[in-house]
Amino acid sequence: MPNSKRGRPIQYDPDTALARARDVFWASGFAASSLDALSAATGMNRPSLFNAFGDKEALYIATLERYRDDSAAALREMLSGNRPVRAELTAVYAKSIDLYLAAPEAAQGCLLIGTASVEAVQRPEIREILGKSLTLFTAILEERFRKAITTGEIERSADAATCAGLASAVLHSLAVRARAGEKRAELEKLARNTVALLCGPGKKKVSG
C-alpha cells in the first residue's frame, strides 16, 4: 500500500518560524547567524526554509519587517492619548528598557538598532528598512507630542517634531547602552530625565 503521507508539504507556522528566526538574528546578528542555526531554530530544513521565505537575507528582512510592525503597533497603543503624555512616554521607555534587557545571558538591545545598523552600509534594502522604521517611530511620537501641545499638556511654544526627534534618539540610545552593558538604574535615570526635559518637571508634592 502506498504511503499516504508521501508527498505532503511540510507544515509550519510562519509566525512561529519568523519569531524563532528573529531570535537567532537578534542574538548573533545577520552575518553570524548560520543557515544551520536558523534551520534548527525554526524546525525547517534548508529547502523548506528557502521555499517559505527565500534566501537568508530575505528571511532576515522578513523578521525586521515583523519587528517593525509589532513595535509600531505597541508604540501607538502606549501613546494613545488616553493618559497624560508624561505617563505614556514613561511607559514607552520602561517597556523598552525591559525588552532591551530581557535576554538572560547579555542584553540584546533593539533588533533594528543592534543588527540592521551593522548591515545597512553594504545592503541597501536593509538600509531602507532601517531608515523607514526609524522615521515611522518618530512620526508616531510626533503625533502624540502634537496632541499634547494642542491640549496644553506641554508648552505651546514647543515644537512637536523636535520633541519627537529627541525622544526617539534617546530610545535608540537606551538600546545601544543596554547592549553595551549599562546598568538598568542608569538607563532608567536617562529615561526619567528625558521625560522631565520633554514634558516638564511634573507635579511637586505638597508638604505639610
CSV table of C-alpha atoms in Angstrom, one decimal:
chain,number,residue,atom,x,y,z
A,1,MET,CA,0.0,0.0,0.0
A,2,PRO,CA,1.4,3.4,-0.9
A,3,ASN,CA,2.5,5.7,2.0
A,4,SER,CA,-0.4,8.2,2.3
A,5,LYS,CA,2.0,10.7,3.9
A,6,ARG,CA,4.4,10.7,0.9
A,7,GLY,CA,4.4,14.0,-1.0
A,8,ARG,CA,2.6,16.0,1.7
A,9,PRO,CA,4.1,19.5,2.1
A,10,ILE,CA,5.9,20.3,5.3
A,11,GLN,CA,3.5,22.0,7.7
A,12,TYR,CA,4.9,25.0,9.5
A,13,ASP,CA,3.5,28.1,11.3
A,14,PRO,CA,5.1,31.2,9.5
A,15,ASP,CA,4.6,33.4,12.6
A,16,THR,CA,6.4,30.9,14.8
A,17,ALA,CA,9.1,30.4,12.3
A,18,LEU,CA,9.7,34.1,11.9
A,19,ALA,CA,9.8,34.6,15.7
A,20,ARG,CA,12.4,31.9,16.1
A,21,ALA,CA,14.5,33.2,13.2
A,22,ARG,CA,14.3,36.7,14.7
A,23,ASP,CA,15.7,35.4,18.0
A,24,VAL,CA,18.7,33.9,16.2
A,25,PHE,CA,19.4,37.1,14.3
A,26,TRP,CA,18.8,39.2,17.4
A,27,ALA,CA,21.3,37.2,19.4
A,28,SER,CA,24.0,36.7,16.8
A,29,GLY,CA,23.4,39.4,14.1
A,30,PHE,CA,22.8,38.7,10.4
A,31,ALA,CA,26.3,37.7,9.3
A,32,ALA,CA,27.0,35.3,12.2
A,33,SER,CA,23.6,33.6,12.0
A,34,SER,CA,24.2,30.4,10.1
A,35,LEU,CA,21.7,28.6,8.0
A,36,ASP,CA,22.1,25.5,10.3
A,37,ALA,CA,21.2,27.6,13.3
A,38,LEU,CA,18.2,29.1,11.5
A,39,SER,CA,17.1,25.7,10.4
A,40,ALA,CA,17.4,24.3,13.9
A,41,ALA,CA,15.6,27.2,15.5
A,42,THR,CA,12.7,27.1,13.0
A,43,GLY,CA,12.5,23.3,12.7
A,44,MET,CA,12.7,23.6,9.0
A,45,ASN,CA,15.3,22.2,6.7
A,46,ARG,CA,17.1,24.5,4.3
A,47,PRO,CA,14.9,23.7,1.2
A,48,SER,CA,11.8,24.3,3.2
A,49,LEU,CA,13.2,27.5,4.7
A,50,PHE,CA,14.2,28.8,1.3
A,51,ASN,CA,10.8,27.9,-0.2
A,52,ALA,CA,9.0,29.6,2.5
A,53,PHE,CA,11.0,32.8,2.9
A,54,GLY,CA,13.6,33.0,0.2
A,55,ASP,CA,17.4,33.3,0.9
A,56,LYS,CA,18.9,34.2,4.2
A,57,GLU,CA,18.7,38.0,3.6
A,58,ALA,CA,15.0,37.7,2.6
A,59,LEU,CA,14.3,35.8,5.9
A,60,TYR,CA,16.2,38.5,7.8
A,61,ILE,CA,14.3,41.3,6.1
A,62,ALA,CA,11.0,39.5,6.9
A,63,THR,CA,12.0,39.4,10.6
A,64,LEU,CA,12.9,43.1,10.5
A,65,GLU,CA,9.5,44.0,9.0
A,66,ARG,CA,7.6,41.9,11.5
A,67,TYR,CA,9.6,43.5,14.3
A,68,ARG,CA,8.9,47.0,12.9
A,69,ASP,CA,5.2,46.4,12.5
A,70,ASP,CA,4.9,44.9,16.0
A,71,SER,CA,6.9,47.7,17.6
A,72,ALA,CA,4.9,50.4,15.8
A,73,ALA,CA,1.6,48.9,16.9
A,74,ALA,CA,2.8,48.7,20.5
A,75,LEU,CA,4.1,52.3,20.4
A,76,ARG,CA,0.8,53.6,19.0
A,77,GLU,CA,-1.1,51.7,21.7
A,78,MET,CA,1.0,53.2,24.5
A,79,LEU,CA,0.8,56.7,23.0
A,80,SER,CA,-2.9,56.5,22.5
A,81,GLY,CA,-3.6,59.8,24.4
A,82,ASN,CA,-5.8,58.1,27.0
A,83,ARG,CA,-3.3,59.1,29.7
A,84,PRO,CA,-1.1,62.2,30.2
A,85,VAL,CA,1.8,62.3,27.8
A,86,ARG,CA,4.2,62.1,30.7
A,87,ALA,CA,2.8,58.8,31.8
A,88,GLU,CA,2.7,57.4,28.3
A,89,LEU,CA,6.2,58.4,27.5
A,90,THR,CA,7.4,57.0,30.8
A,91,ALA,CA,5.7,53.7,29.9
A,92,VAL,CA,7.3,53.6,26.5
A,93,TYR,CA,10.8,53.9,28.0
A,94,ALA,CA,10.0,51.4,30.8
A,95,LYS,CA,8.7,48.8,28.4
A,96,SER,CA,11.7,49.4,26.0
A,97,ILE,CA,14.2,49.0,28.8
A,98,ASP,CA,12.6,45.8,29.9
A,99,LEU,CA,12.8,44.5,26.3
A,100,TYR,CA,16.4,45.6,25.8
A,101,LEU,CA,17.5,43.8,29.0
A,102,ALA,CA,15.3,40.7,28.6
A,103,ALA,CA,17.9,38.3,27.4
A,104,PRO,CA,19.3,36.2,30.3
A,105,GLU,CA,22.9,36.0,29.0
A,106,ALA,CA,23.6,39.5,27.8
A,107,ALA,CA,21.4,42.5,26.9
A,108,GLN,CA,20.4,42.3,23.3
A,109,GLY,CA,19.1,45.8,22.9
A,110,CYS,CA,16.9,46.5,19.8
A,111,LEU,CA,16.9,44.2,16.8
A,112,LEU,CA,16.9,47.1,14.3
A,113,ILE,CA,19.5,49.3,16.1
A,114,GLY,CA,21.7,46.4,17.2
A,115,THR,CA,21.8,44.3,14.0
A,116,ALA,CA,20.3,46.2,11.0
A,117,SER,CA,22.5,49.2,11.5
A,118,VAL,CA,25.6,47.0,11.0
A,119,GLU,CA,24.3,45.6,7.7
A,120,ALA,CA,22.9,48.9,6.4
A,121,VAL,CA,26.2,50.2,4.9
A,122,GLN,CA,26.6,47.3,2.5
A,123,ARG,CA,22.9,46.2,2.0
A,124,PRO,CA,20.7,48.9,0.5
A,125,GLU,CA,17.4,47.1,1.2
A,126,ILE,CA,18.2,46.7,4.8
A,127,ARG,CA,19.3,50.3,5.0
A,128,GLU,CA,16.0,51.4,3.5
A,129,ILE,CA,14.0,49.3,6.0
A,130,LEU,CA,16.1,50.7,8.9
A,131,GLY,CA,15.6,54.3,7.8
A,132,LYS,CA,11.9,53.9,7.2
A,133,SER,CA,11.4,52.1,10.5
A,134,LEU,CA,13.1,54.9,12.5
A,135,THR,CA,11.1,57.5,10.6
A,136,LEU,CA,7.9,55.7,11.4
A,137,PHE,CA,8.6,55.5,15.1
A,138,THR,CA,9.5,59.2,15.2
A,139,ALA,CA,6.3,60.1,13.4
A,140,ILE,CA,4.2,58.2,16.0
A,141,LEU,CA,5.9,60.1,18.7
A,142,GLU,CA,5.5,63.4,16.9
A,143,GLU,CA,1.7,62.8,16.6
A,144,ARG,CA,1.5,62.3,20.3
A,145,PHE,CA,3.5,65.4,21.1
A,146,ARG,CA,1.5,67.5,18.7
A,147,LYS,CA,-1.7,66.4,20.6
A,148,ALA,CA,0.0,67.2,23.9
A,149,ILE,CA,0.8,70.7,22.7
A,150,THR,CA,-2.7,71.3,21.4
A,151,THR,CA,-4.3,70.2,24.7
A,152,GLY,CA,-1.8,72.2,26.8
A,153,GLU,CA,0.0,69.3,28.4
A,154,ILE,CA,3.2,70.7,27.0
A,155,GLU,CA,4.1,74.4,26.4
A,156,ARG,CA,2.5,75.7,23.2
A,157,SER,CA,5.9,77.1,22.2
A,158,ALA,CA,7.3,73.6,22.0
A,159,ASP,CA,8.0,72.0,18.6
A,160,ALA,CA,6.4,68.6,18.2
A,161,ALA,CA,9.0,67.4,15.6
A,162,THR,CA,11.9,68.4,17.8
A,163,CYS,CA,10.4,66.7,20.8
A,164,ALA,CA,9.8,63.6,18.9
A,165,GLY,CA,13.3,63.6,17.4
A,166,LEU,CA,14.8,63.8,20.9
A,167,ALA,CA,12.5,61.2,22.4
A,168,SER,CA,13.3,58.8,19.5
A,169,ALA,CA,17.1,59.5,19.8
A,170,VAL,CA,17.0,58.6,23.5
A,171,LEU,CA,15.0,55.5,22.7
A,172,HIS,CA,17.8,54.3,20.3
A,173,SER,CA,20.5,55.4,22.8
A,174,LEU,CA,18.9,53.2,25.5
A,175,ALA,CA,19.1,50.2,23.2
A,176,VAL,CA,22.8,50.8,22.5
A,177,ARG,CA,23.6,51.5,26.1
A,178,ALA,CA,21.8,48.3,27.2
A,179,ARG,CA,23.7,46.2,24.7
A,180,ALA,CA,26.9,47.8,25.9
A,181,GLY,CA,26.2,46.6,29.4
A,182,GLU,CA,24.9,49.7,31.1
A,183,LYS,CA,23.0,49.0,34.3
A,184,ARG,CA,19.2,49.3,34.5
A,185,ALA,CA,19.4,52.1,37.1
A,186,GLU,CA,21.4,54.3,34.6
A,187,LEU,CA,19.1,53.5,31.8
A,188,GLU,CA,16.1,54.4,33.9
A,189,LYS,CA,17.7,57.6,35.1
A,190,LEU,CA,18.3,58.7,31.4
A,191,ALA,CA,14.6,57.9,30.7
A,192,ARG,CA,13.4,59.9,33.7
A,193,ASN,CA,15.5,62.9,32.8
A,194,THR,CA,14.3,62.8,29.2
A,195,VAL,CA,10.7,62.7,30.2
A,196,ALA,CA,11.3,65.6,32.6
A,197,LEU,CA,13.0,67.6,29.8
A,198,LEU,CA,10.3,67.0,27.2
A,199,CYS,CA,7.2,67.0,29.4
A,200,GLY,CA,8.2,69.4,32.2
A,201,PRO,CA,9.2,68.5,35.8
A,202,GLY,CA,5.7,67.2,36.8
A,203,LYS,CA,3.7,68.0,39.8
A,204,LYS,CA,5.5,68.6,43.1
A,205,LYS,CA,4.4,67.0,46.3
A,206,VAL,CA,2.9,69.4,48.7
A,207,SER,CA,4.4,69.1,52.2
A,208,GLY,CA,2.7,69.7,55.4
